[in-house]
Each structure stands twice: as C-alpha cells, then as structure tokens.
Amino acid sequence: MTDKATGSAPSPAAAAMAAKPAGPFSAWEIGLALRYLRAKRKEGGVALIAIISFVGIMLAVAVLISVMSIMSGFRGTLMDRILSFNGHMYVQGPVLWAEDRDAAIERIGNVPGVVSVAPLTENPAMFRAMGQATGGVVRGVRPEDLSGFPYAYESLSEEARASFGKGEWGGDNILIGKTLAEQMGLRVGDPISLYSPTGADSAFGNLGGLEKTYIVGGIYTSGAADYDRAFVFMPLEQAQLFFGKEGVVDVIELKVAEPDKVETMIGAVARAAGQGAVVSDWRNRQAAIWGALKVERVAMSIILGMVVAIAAMNIISGIVMLVKNKTRDIAILRTIGASQSSILRIFFVSGAAIGIGGTIAGLVLGLLFCLNIGAIQHFLEALLGVQLFNADVYMLDSIPADVDPWDVTWVAVFSFLMSCLASLPPSWNASRIDPVEALRFE
C-alpha cells in the first residue's frame, strides 16, 4: 500500500494513527477478563473465590425461583378451591323476588363468558347429632346446580348425587362436609338435626326457632377443611320451606370462564339482570384472603431478593482480590496504551461473568427442581421413610409448584443487575490505579 500524495509506503507511525482503535467490550477486553478468572492462585488468579461467588448466586437464584413457584402453586390451588366452592360473580337486588326472576336468570346465563347461574339461599343454623352441637351455614341449591361446585360434586358417590333433591319439597337428604362428619361421628344414612333460630312464617306470624331432623345423604370434600366443617347443602325448595323463604332466594351466583377478568363482565351481567340489580364479584367477597396473598407474595419477593443481593456481594471480595493480584498487569496495560475505561471494563466483565454464569445455572437448577418436585418429594419420602406432605390434610398428592415466566424473568434480571452493581466499585478502583506508583512498588 502506498501513500497517494508521495507515492511511497506510509511510515509505521502513520499506519498506527490510521488504525481504528478497539471499541468498548472488544474481544481482547472480554478475553483478558475471562483469562483472569481462570488463572490459578499462583498466577495471581482468584479461581476459588470466583467459584464460591458463582455457587452462592446459583443457589440464591434457585431457591428464590423454587420458593416463588411453590408459593404460586399453593396460591393458585387455594384460589381454585375457594372459587370452586364459591361464585365468581353475585347478583342481588330486586331481581331476587321479581316475577320474571327465571327469565332474568336465563338472560344472565346467556351473557358471553358465563358458565353457570345458580339461585341460592344461605342461612345460619345449628347442627346436632351424636350428642354434639355446632354451628354452620345451610346452603340451599337446586339439584341441577350441584355440579357447579366441582370439587364437592366429584367427591360425592353416585347414590348421593341421585338422591339429592328427590322427594316432596326436595326431600330430606342433605349433604355434609367430611370434616363435619368426622367431628360429629356421622356416616351416610345417619340422622342430623338442624335448628333455625328464625323459623318459618305462618298465618300466626313467625314460628320462632324451628328444628327438624334430616338424613345425611352424602359426604363431600371441597379441598378446604373450613368449608367442609361449616357448610351443609340442602335442596333449594326444602331450604326455602325450612327457613321461611318460600319462593325467595338470597343471591344469584355465577361461574364464569375467566375469573381473573370478571370486571369486564359486570356491566353486561347488570344489564341482563335488569334495573336495580347489584352485581359484585369474588374479589369483594374474598378481599381479605386475596389481599393477604398479595402482601405475602410481595414480602417474600423482597426478603428472598435480599438473599440474591447478599450472594452477589461476594463478587466484590473476589474482584478486589483480583485487582490486588493484577496490579502489575494493570500498570503494564496502562503504559502500552490501555485507557482507564478499558481497565474498568475488563474487571467489570470479570465480575459480571460470575453473576451471569451463576444466574443461568440457578435458573436451570430452580426450574428442574420445580418441574420435578413431585418425583423429588416421593423419592425423599421413600428414602427417609417419612411423609413430607400429608395428602389427607392438604388434599394434594404432592407439593404444587407453578412456574410463572414473569417471576423467572424478574429474578434473572435482578440477579444480573446486582452482579453488575457489585462489580462496579472494585472495577472503578482498578481503573484509577496510577501505573507509575504501581510499578514503583512491584
């Protein structure tokens, strides 16, 4: 190559000036940073400290993902069972006693997204059997609407389903929860007395307290012990008769296809129910539980996030030791033309590489644990000979784990950011080293 003006080859100095300098995070910076991490201790490396930092971040990320997924699994299972036993939306107001109530119920059922509509009564009562007494709620429901409570319905025998609602005014067979049955020592076919504190209305006025003996037609399991203890299902006609509410219902309960989007359906349901109808949803009825779950989720995220932050702090000690061991190298690099920003980036990449590697390994480990948590649980139970998760109490075969992509994403981003932040202070100090002073004391 020749110079166009003089026709001679350019001088080495001119060629050097014409060469394009390497940009930020160039191959030589990244290669040198990774080489420093691989160097043995006798060569001035910090491989052991890097490994400890890597393992710390990996375990912290894996634990955070595992705990968040298990909490999400329990939260989803709990809400699924609560929403299975209770409605997703509720309609009250004049429609409950209007003459065209059946037509309104049909209109509500035709609203897009509504899966089922059930008129219900709910009344407090005392239960007496086997010399014991306890309180609870009697839920009056039409026999054809019983399948709208899937966990309870599927736990009943065919005989219990067939006998419910058969007979005059719905018959005398009622359904009780498993917890209540065990508490009072009841089995299918046993008598149980119900006492209403209000009683029915008659030509002579309210009859006051009213007691009647019913037959346990079936024992259901809803998956939630509190519901199994407190709620008794009675045919709607019989409940209206017993509690003096003939022809009246307390609420119209709806199940929808997407419970998380009930707010988008409130207007359509209100229009279908007619003027004056009051529509609410499960978020109002279950506000305490839903709020507690959200607070718990945020609190655990913050607490476990601090574990990741503490694990990332190990990177500081590793890079500080690396800078101390490579002071002579830094001085030499500076004297041959490396800029302060290049030195900063070299040690920053060393720290970030530890964080990125630990984060990726932690993600893989956490996801593998969550996706195989059932097999791991059963293996440990067989190995240790103990029951780690009582299926009779929780109504689950194994610990639930629901991996949320959003949780995985924020954990990975947070771990990476903390690793980068931990790498900055020692890298900045490395870039401020004076090469003359550094070589003087070497």
Short mmCIF file of C-alpha atoms in Angstrom, two decimals:
data_model
loop_
_atom_site.label_atom_id
_atom_site.label_comp_id
_atom_site.label_asym_id
_atom_site.label_seq_id
_atom_site.Cartn_x
_atom_site.Cartn_y
_atom_site.Cartn_z
CA MET A 1 0.00 0.00 0.00
CA THR A 2 1.44 3.43 -0.99
CA ASP A 3 0.72 6.98 0.00
CA LYS A 4 -1.24 8.67 -2.85
CA ALA A 5 0.46 12.05 -2.35
CA THR A 6 4.12 10.89 -2.27
CA GLY A 7 3.85 7.52 -3.97
CA SER A 8 5.78 5.90 -1.09
CA ALA A 9 4.71 3.46 1.64
CA PRO A 10 3.30 5.10 4.81
CA SER A 11 5.51 5.23 7.86
CA PRO A 12 4.76 2.88 10.83
CA ALA A 13 3.69 5.90 12.91
CA ALA A 14 1.19 6.98 10.26
CA ALA A 15 -0.11 3.42 9.95
CA ALA A 16 -0.63 3.25 13.71
CA MET A 17 -2.50 6.55 13.68
CA ALA A 18 -4.68 5.32 10.86
CA ALA A 19 -5.56 2.04 12.69
CA LYS A 20 -9.02 2.05 14.20
CA PRO A 21 -8.95 1.58 17.98
CA ALA A 22 -10.91 -1.27 19.54
CA GLY A 23 -14.35 -0.30 20.81
CA PRO A 24 -15.84 -0.86 24.25
CA PHE A 25 -16.19 -4.50 25.35
CA SER A 26 -13.99 -5.63 22.50
CA ALA A 27 -12.74 -9.20 22.14
CA TRP A 28 -9.40 -8.50 23.85
CA GLU A 29 -11.09 -6.97 26.91
CA ILE A 30 -13.53 -9.86 27.31
CA GLY A 31 -10.84 -12.45 26.62
CA LEU A 32 -8.49 -10.93 29.20
CA ALA A 33 -11.30 -10.70 31.79
CA LEU A 34 -12.19 -14.39 31.39
CA ARG A 35 -8.49 -15.34 31.42
CA TYR A 36 -8.06 -13.61 34.79
CA LEU A 37 -10.95 -15.65 36.23
CA ARG A 38 -9.39 -18.92 35.02
CA ALA A 39 -5.92 -18.12 36.31
CA LYS A 40 -4.62 -20.22 39.20
CA ARG A 41 -3.81 -18.66 42.52
CA LYS A 42 -0.05 -18.89 41.97
CA GLU A 43 -0.58 -16.90 38.76
CA GLY A 44 -2.43 -14.18 40.64
CA GLY A 45 -5.92 -15.52 39.91
CA VAL A 46 -8.93 -15.85 42.19
CA ALA A 47 -10.49 -19.01 40.82
CA LEU A 48 -11.59 -20.30 44.24
CA ILE A 49 -13.27 -17.03 45.24
CA ALA A 50 -14.93 -16.88 41.82
CA ILE A 51 -16.28 -20.41 42.27
CA ILE A 52 -17.65 -19.55 45.73
CA SER A 53 -19.35 -16.43 44.35
CA PHE A 54 -20.74 -18.44 41.42
CA VAL A 55 -22.18 -21.13 43.71
CA GLY A 56 -23.66 -18.53 46.06
CA ILE A 57 -25.53 -16.74 43.27
CA MET A 58 -26.61 -20.05 41.72
CA LEU A 59 -28.12 -21.33 44.98
CA ALA A 60 -29.75 -17.99 45.80
CA VAL A 61 -31.43 -17.78 42.38
CA ALA A 62 -32.51 -21.43 42.51
CA VAL A 63 -34.01 -21.00 46.00
CA LEU A 64 -35.80 -17.80 45.00
CA ILE A 65 -37.36 -19.39 41.92
CA SER A 66 -38.32 -22.54 43.85
CA VAL A 67 -39.94 -20.68 46.74
CA MET A 68 -41.79 -18.27 44.46
CA SER A 69 -43.06 -21.16 42.31
CA ILE A 70 -44.22 -23.19 45.32
CA MET A 71 -45.97 -20.14 46.79
CA SER A 72 -47.60 -19.50 43.42
CA GLY A 73 -48.68 -23.15 43.26
CA PHE A 74 -50.26 -23.06 46.73
CA ARG A 75 -51.86 -19.69 45.99
CA GLY A 76 -53.32 -20.96 42.72
CA THR A 77 -54.58 -24.16 44.32
CA LEU A 78 -56.15 -22.26 47.23
CA MET A 79 -57.90 -19.74 45.00
CA ASP A 80 -59.04 -22.51 42.67
CA ARG A 81 -60.73 -24.31 45.54
CA ILE A 82 -62.19 -21.15 47.01
CA LEU A 83 -63.62 -20.15 43.64
CA SER A 84 -64.84 -23.69 43.05
CA PHE A 85 -66.88 -23.63 46.24
CA ASN A 86 -67.99 -20.01 45.90
CA GLY A 87 -69.21 -17.95 42.99
CA HIS A 88 -67.17 -15.75 40.71
CA MET A 89 -69.91 -13.12 40.48
CA TYR A 90 -73.04 -12.36 42.54
CA VAL A 91 -76.31 -10.68 41.60
CA GLN A 92 -78.59 -9.19 44.25
CA GLY A 93 -81.36 -6.61 44.35
CA PRO A 94 -84.97 -6.55 43.07
CA VAL A 95 -84.33 -9.41 40.66
CA LEU A 96 -84.27 -11.85 43.61
CA TRP A 97 -88.02 -11.50 44.24
CA ALA A 98 -89.19 -10.24 40.84
CA GLU A 99 -91.89 -12.15 38.97
CA ASP A 100 -89.62 -12.57 35.94
CA ARG A 101 -86.70 -13.89 38.00
CA ASP A 102 -86.47 -17.12 36.00
CA ALA A 103 -86.34 -15.11 32.76
CA ALA A 104 -83.63 -12.88 34.24
CA ILE A 105 -81.63 -15.95 35.27
CA GLU A 106 -81.88 -17.24 31.71
CA ARG A 107 -80.72 -13.88 30.32
CA ILE A 108 -77.77 -13.83 32.71
CA GLY A 109 -76.83 -17.35 31.65
CA ASN A 110 -76.72 -16.20 28.02
CA VAL A 111 -74.15 -13.48 28.70
CA PRO A 112 -70.90 -14.40 26.89
CA GLY A 113 -68.39 -15.87 29.32
CA VAL A 114 -70.94 -17.04 31.90
CA VAL A 115 -70.61 -20.77 32.53
CA SER A 116 -73.38 -21.37 35.07
CA VAL A 117 -76.04 -19.48 37.05
CA ALA A 118 -77.43 -20.74 40.35
CA PRO A 119 -80.03 -19.13 42.65
CA LEU A 120 -79.07 -19.86 46.27
CA THR A 121 -80.14 -19.36 49.83
CA GLU A 122 -77.67 -19.22 52.69
CA ASN A 123 -78.81 -19.33 56.30
CA PRO A 124 -77.06 -19.85 59.64
CA ALA A 125 -78.16 -22.91 61.60
CA MET A 126 -77.20 -25.20 64.45
CA PHE A 127 -76.34 -28.84 63.74
CA ARG A 128 -76.99 -31.51 66.38
CA ALA A 129 -76.05 -35.19 66.20
CA MET A 130 -74.47 -37.88 68.35
CA GLY A 131 -74.78 -35.68 71.44
CA GLN A 132 -72.78 -32.88 69.86
CA ALA A 133 -73.76 -29.47 68.53
CA THR A 134 -72.04 -26.98 66.29
CA GLY A 135 -72.93 -24.04 64.08
CA GLY A 136 -72.66 -23.55 60.36
CA VAL A 137 -74.36 -22.39 57.18
CA VAL A 138 -77.05 -24.20 55.21
CA ARG A 139 -76.74 -23.55 51.50
CA GLY A 140 -79.93 -24.17 49.53
CA VAL A 141 -79.17 -25.17 45.94
CA ARG A 142 -81.11 -26.69 43.07
CA PRO A 143 -80.12 -30.31 42.34
CA GLU A 144 -79.15 -29.43 38.77
CA ASP A 145 -76.81 -26.69 40.06
CA LEU A 146 -74.88 -29.01 42.39
CA SER A 147 -72.36 -29.76 39.63
CA GLY A 148 -71.41 -26.08 39.72
CA PHE A 149 -69.35 -26.94 42.83
CA PRO A 150 -66.92 -29.29 41.05
CA TYR A 151 -64.68 -30.40 43.93
CA ALA A 152 -67.64 -31.16 46.18
CA TYR A 153 -69.70 -32.71 43.39
CA GLU A 154 -66.95 -35.02 42.15
CA SER A 155 -66.26 -36.28 45.68
CA LEU A 156 -69.87 -37.50 46.11
CA SER A 157 -70.97 -41.03 45.33
CA GLU A 158 -73.43 -41.73 42.53
CA GLU A 159 -76.09 -42.60 45.12
CA ALA A 160 -75.61 -39.27 46.91
CA ARG A 161 -75.94 -37.33 43.66
CA ALA A 162 -79.04 -39.27 42.61
CA SER A 163 -80.85 -38.96 45.95
CA PHE A 164 -80.24 -35.23 46.41
CA GLY A 165 -83.43 -33.26 45.76
CA LYS A 166 -85.69 -36.33 45.46
CA GLY A 167 -88.96 -36.27 47.36
CA GLU A 168 -91.61 -33.79 48.44
CA TRP A 169 -90.20 -30.24 48.64
CA GLY A 170 -86.81 -31.59 47.68
CA GLY A 171 -86.79 -34.42 50.21
CA ASP A 172 -84.94 -34.76 53.49
CA ASN A 173 -81.50 -35.82 52.25
CA ILE A 174 -78.76 -33.28 52.82
CA LEU A 175 -75.03 -33.23 52.12
CA ILE A 176 -72.43 -32.51 54.80
CA GLY A 177 -68.66 -31.97 54.61
CA LYS A 178 -66.08 -34.58 55.52
CA THR A 179 -64.66 -32.51 58.38
CA LEU A 180 -68.11 -32.03 59.94
CA ALA A 181 -68.86 -35.74 59.54
CA GLU A 182 -65.63 -36.71 61.28
CA GLN A 183 -66.17 -34.12 64.02
CA MET A 184 -69.67 -35.41 64.84
CA GLY A 185 -69.06 -39.08 64.03
CA LEU A 186 -71.60 -39.21 61.20
CA ARG A 187 -71.87 -41.55 58.23
CA VAL A 188 -74.15 -41.69 55.23
CA GLY A 189 -77.68 -42.59 56.36
CA ASP A 190 -77.31 -41.15 59.88
CA PRO A 191 -79.79 -38.56 61.18
CA ILE A 192 -78.75 -34.98 61.89
CA SER A 193 -80.96 -32.28 63.41
CA LEU A 194 -80.92 -28.72 62.10
CA TYR A 195 -82.10 -25.83 64.21
CA SER A 196 -83.10 -22.50 62.65
CA PRO A 197 -83.10 -19.55 65.06
CA THR A 198 -85.73 -17.70 62.98
CA GLY A 199 -88.06 -20.42 61.81
CA ALA A 200 -90.75 -20.17 59.15
CA ASP A 201 -93.59 -17.71 58.78
CA SER A 202 -97.21 -18.86 59.21
CA ALA A 203 -100.71 -17.39 59.43
CA PHE A 204 -99.99 -16.79 63.10
CA GLY A 205 -96.72 -14.96 62.45
CA ASN A 206 -93.17 -16.19 62.72
CA LEU A 207 -92.92 -19.56 64.43
CA GLY A 208 -89.61 -18.72 66.07
CA GLY A 209 -86.95 -21.37 66.41
CA LEU A 210 -87.59 -24.42 64.26
CA GLU A 211 -85.87 -27.80 64.43
CA LYS A 212 -86.05 -30.71 62.02
CA THR A 213 -84.19 -33.98 61.59
CA TYR A 214 -82.66 -34.73 58.20
CA ILE A 215 -80.73 -37.66 56.77
CA VAL A 216 -77.08 -37.50 55.73
CA GLY A 217 -77.44 -38.34 52.06
CA GLY A 218 -73.78 -37.85 51.19
CA ILE A 219 -70.45 -36.61 52.47
CA TYR A 220 -68.49 -34.23 50.23
CA THR A 221 -64.90 -32.98 50.20
CA SER A 222 -64.26 -29.49 48.83
CA GLY A 223 -60.49 -29.49 49.38
CA ALA A 224 -60.79 -26.85 52.11
CA ALA A 225 -61.38 -28.12 55.66
CA ASP A 226 -63.08 -24.89 56.78
CA TYR A 227 -65.76 -25.25 54.11
CA ASP A 228 -66.19 -28.95 54.87
CA ARG A 229 -66.82 -28.09 58.50
CA ALA A 230 -69.16 -25.13 58.09
CA PHE A 231 -71.37 -25.74 55.04
CA VAL A 232 -74.30 -28.10 54.56
CA PHE A 233 -76.03 -28.46 51.17
CA MET A 234 -79.83 -28.70 51.18
CA PRO A 235 -82.25 -28.82 48.21
CA LEU A 236 -83.36 -25.27 47.42
CA GLU A 237 -87.09 -25.95 47.87
CA GLN A 238 -86.52 -27.59 51.26
CA ALA A 239 -84.25 -24.76 52.40
CA GLN A 240 -86.85 -22.15 51.40
CA LEU A 241 -89.51 -24.06 53.32
CA PHE A 242 -87.41 -24.68 56.43
CA PHE A 243 -86.13 -21.12 56.73
CA GLY A 244 -89.39 -19.44 55.80
CA LYS A 245 -88.22 -18.10 52.42
CA GLU A 246 -90.67 -19.80 50.11
CA GLY A 247 -90.13 -18.57 46.56
CA VAL A 248 -87.27 -16.27 47.61
CA VAL A 249 -83.52 -16.61 47.07
CA ASP A 250 -80.70 -14.76 48.79
CA VAL A 251 -78.35 -14.42 45.84
CA ILE A 252 -77.82 -15.45 42.25
CA GLU A 253 -74.35 -16.93 41.95
CA LEU A 254 -72.42 -17.03 38.67
CA LYS A 255 -69.43 -19.01 37.48
CA VAL A 256 -67.51 -17.53 34.56
CA ALA A 257 -64.90 -18.90 32.16
CA GLU A 258 -62.19 -16.43 33.22
CA PRO A 259 -62.46 -15.43 36.90
CA ASP A 260 -59.49 -13.06 36.58
CA LYS A 261 -61.44 -10.89 34.12
CA VAL A 262 -64.76 -10.56 35.95
CA GLU A 263 -64.51 -6.77 35.97
CA THR A 264 -65.10 -6.76 32.21
CA MET A 265 -68.40 -8.61 32.61
CA ILE A 266 -70.06 -6.61 35.38
CA GLY A 267 -71.85 -4.23 33.00
CA ALA A 268 -73.22 -6.97 30.76
CA VAL A 269 -74.45 -9.03 33.71
CA ALA A 270 -76.10 -5.97 35.31
CA ARG A 271 -77.97 -5.19 32.10
CA ALA A 272 -79.14 -8.80 31.79
CA ALA A 273 -80.30 -8.85 35.44
CA GLY A 274 -82.50 -5.80 35.00
CA GLN A 275 -82.91 -2.39 36.59
CA GLY A 276 -81.72 -2.06 40.18
CA ALA A 277 -79.57 -5.19 40.15
CA VAL A 278 -76.41 -5.06 42.25
CA VAL A 279 -73.51 -7.03 40.80
CA SER A 280 -70.36 -7.87 42.79
CA ASP A 281 -67.53 -10.32 42.23
CA TRP A 282 -65.30 -12.67 44.13
CA ARG A 283 -62.64 -10.01 44.68
CA ASN A 284 -65.06 -8.20 47.00
CA ARG A 285 -66.22 -11.33 48.83
CA GLN A 286 -62.68 -12.75 49.20
CA ALA A 287 -60.90 -9.41 49.62
CA ALA A 288 -59.21 -10.38 52.89
CA ILE A 289 -57.74 -13.62 51.54
CA TRP A 290 -56.76 -12.11 48.20
CA GLY A 291 -55.14 -9.11 49.89
CA ALA A 292 -53.21 -11.33 52.31
CA LEU A 293 -51.89 -13.48 49.46
CA LYS A 294 -50.72 -10.42 47.53
CA VAL A 295 -48.98 -8.94 50.60
CA GLU A 296 -47.32 -12.28 51.31
CA ARG A 297 -46.13 -12.52 47.71
CA VAL A 298 -44.57 -9.05 47.77
CA ALA A 299 -42.99 -9.57 51.20
CA MET A 300 -41.43 -12.90 50.26
CA SER A 301 -40.16 -11.46 46.98
CA ILE A 302 -38.38 -8.65 48.84
CA ILE A 303 -36.94 -10.94 51.53
CA LEU A 304 -35.68 -13.56 49.10
CA GLY A 305 -34.46 -10.85 46.74
CA MET A 306 -32.17 -9.68 49.53
CA VAL A 307 -30.69 -13.19 49.64
CA VAL A 308 -29.70 -12.81 45.98
CA ALA A 309 -28.26 -9.35 46.72
CA ILE A 310 -26.17 -10.73 49.61
CA ALA A 311 -24.90 -13.57 47.41
CA ALA A 312 -23.92 -11.06 44.72
CA MET A 313 -21.87 -9.11 47.27
CA ASN A 314 -19.35 -11.97 47.25
CA ILE A 315 -18.31 -10.72 43.82
CA ILE A 316 -16.89 -7.56 45.43
CA SER A 317 -14.38 -9.51 47.52
CA GLY A 318 -13.40 -11.62 44.52
CA ILE A 319 -12.76 -8.65 42.23
CA VAL A 320 -10.95 -6.75 44.99
CA MET A 321 -8.55 -9.68 45.37
CA LEU A 322 -8.19 -9.95 41.61
CA VAL A 323 -7.31 -6.26 41.30
CA LYS A 324 -4.75 -6.58 44.10
CA ASN A 325 -3.12 -9.58 42.41
CA LYS A 326 -3.12 -7.95 38.97
CA THR A 327 -1.82 -4.50 39.93
CA ARG A 328 1.38 -5.03 37.91
CA ASP A 329 -0.64 -6.17 34.89
CA ILE A 330 -2.82 -3.09 35.16
CA ALA A 331 0.24 -0.82 35.21
CA ILE A 332 1.74 -2.52 32.15
CA LEU A 333 -1.56 -2.30 30.25
CA ARG A 334 -1.78 1.39 31.03
CA THR A 335 1.79 2.07 29.88
CA ILE A 336 1.20 0.39 26.49
CA GLY A 337 -1.91 2.45 25.82
CA ALA A 338 -4.88 0.88 27.55
CA SER A 339 -7.33 3.52 28.75
CA GLN A 340 -8.87 3.78 32.19
CA SER A 341 -12.24 2.80 30.75
CA SER A 342 -10.70 -0.35 29.26
CA ILE A 343 -9.31 -1.38 32.65
CA LEU A 344 -12.71 -0.70 34.22
CA ARG A 345 -14.46 -2.83 31.60
CA ILE A 346 -12.02 -5.75 31.99
CA PHE A 347 -12.67 -6.16 35.70
CA PHE A 348 -16.36 -5.31 35.30
CA VAL A 349 -16.70 -8.15 32.78
CA SER A 350 -14.93 -10.50 35.20
CA GLY A 351 -17.49 -9.77 37.92
CA ALA A 352 -20.46 -9.74 35.55
CA ALA A 353 -19.38 -13.09 34.09
CA ILE A 354 -19.59 -14.66 37.54
CA GLY A 355 -23.08 -13.19 38.01
CA ILE A 356 -24.33 -14.23 34.58
CA GLY A 357 -22.98 -17.76 34.96
CA GLY A 358 -24.43 -18.14 38.44
CA THR A 359 -27.78 -16.73 37.32
CA ILE A 360 -28.08 -19.10 34.36
CA ALA A 361 -27.06 -22.09 36.46
CA GLY A 362 -29.52 -21.05 39.20
CA LEU A 363 -32.35 -20.70 36.67
CA VAL A 364 -31.69 -24.19 35.30
CA LEU A 365 -31.40 -25.72 38.78
CA GLY A 366 -34.54 -23.96 40.07
CA LEU A 367 -36.64 -24.87 37.02
CA LEU A 368 -35.52 -28.50 37.14
CA PHE A 369 -36.42 -28.66 40.82
CA CYS A 370 -39.87 -27.12 40.30
CA LEU A 371 -40.72 -29.24 37.27
CA ASN A 372 -39.74 -32.44 39.08
CA ILE A 373 -40.80 -31.51 42.61
CA GLY A 374 -43.34 -34.34 42.83
CA ALA A 375 -40.78 -37.00 41.92
CA ILE A 376 -38.23 -35.45 44.31
CA GLN A 377 -40.79 -35.43 47.14
CA HIS A 378 -41.76 -39.07 46.62
CA PHE A 379 -38.09 -40.11 46.37
CA LEU A 380 -37.22 -38.39 49.67
CA GLU A 381 -40.27 -39.90 51.36
CA ALA A 382 -39.24 -43.38 50.21
CA LEU A 383 -35.61 -42.76 51.19
CA LEU A 384 -36.31 -41.27 54.63
CA GLY A 385 -39.41 -43.29 55.42
CA VAL A 386 -41.41 -40.20 56.46
CA GLN A 387 -44.34 -38.34 54.95
CA LEU A 388 -43.15 -34.87 53.96
CA PHE A 389 -46.53 -33.69 52.68
CA ASN A 390 -49.74 -35.06 54.21
CA ALA A 391 -52.20 -35.59 51.38
CA ASP A 392 -55.11 -36.08 53.82
CA VAL A 393 -54.59 -32.58 55.22
CA TYR A 394 -53.85 -30.65 52.05
CA MET A 395 -55.94 -32.78 49.64
CA LEU A 396 -52.95 -32.86 47.28
CA ASP A 397 -50.74 -35.72 46.14
CA SER A 398 -47.62 -33.57 46.02
CA ILE A 399 -46.37 -30.07 46.70
CA PRO A 400 -47.75 -27.78 43.98
CA ALA A 401 -45.31 -25.63 42.03
CA ASP A 402 -46.45 -23.18 39.36
CA VAL A 403 -43.55 -21.64 37.42
CA ASP A 404 -44.52 -18.11 36.46
CA PRO A 405 -42.49 -16.77 33.48
CA TRP A 406 -42.74 -13.26 34.93
CA ASP A 407 -41.18 -14.42 38.23
CA VAL A 408 -38.36 -16.18 36.39
CA THR A 409 -37.72 -13.08 34.29
CA TRP A 410 -37.53 -10.62 37.18
CA VAL A 411 -35.35 -12.97 39.24
CA ALA A 412 -32.90 -13.31 36.35
CA VAL A 413 -32.84 -9.55 35.67
CA PHE A 414 -32.49 -8.69 39.37
CA SER A 415 -29.63 -11.17 39.85
CA PHE A 416 -27.82 -9.82 36.78
CA LEU A 417 -28.24 -6.20 37.88
CA MET A 418 -27.00 -6.94 41.40
CA SER A 419 -23.96 -8.74 39.96
CA CYS A 420 -23.19 -5.73 37.75
CA LEU A 421 -23.60 -3.30 40.64
CA ALA A 422 -21.33 -5.41 42.85
CA SER A 423 -18.67 -5.43 40.10
CA LEU A 424 -18.58 -1.66 39.61
CA PRO A 425 -16.80 -0.38 42.80
CA PRO A 426 -13.69 -2.61 42.59
CA SER A 427 -13.54 -2.13 38.80
CA TRP A 428 -13.65 1.63 39.26
CA ASN A 429 -10.81 1.43 41.79
CA ALA A 430 -8.79 -0.66 39.33
CA SER A 431 -9.21 1.97 36.62
CA ARG A 432 -7.90 4.72 38.97
CA ILE A 433 -4.57 2.96 39.71
CA ASP A 434 -1.57 5.11 38.77
CA PRO A 435 0.77 2.94 36.63
CA VAL A 436 3.90 4.77 37.84
CA GLU A 437 3.05 4.23 41.51
CA ALA A 438 2.01 0.65 40.84
CA LEU A 439 5.32 -0.27 39.11
CA ARG A 440 7.38 1.56 41.73
CA PHE A 441 6.24 -0.83 44.48
CA GLU A 442 6.35 -4.01 42.38
#
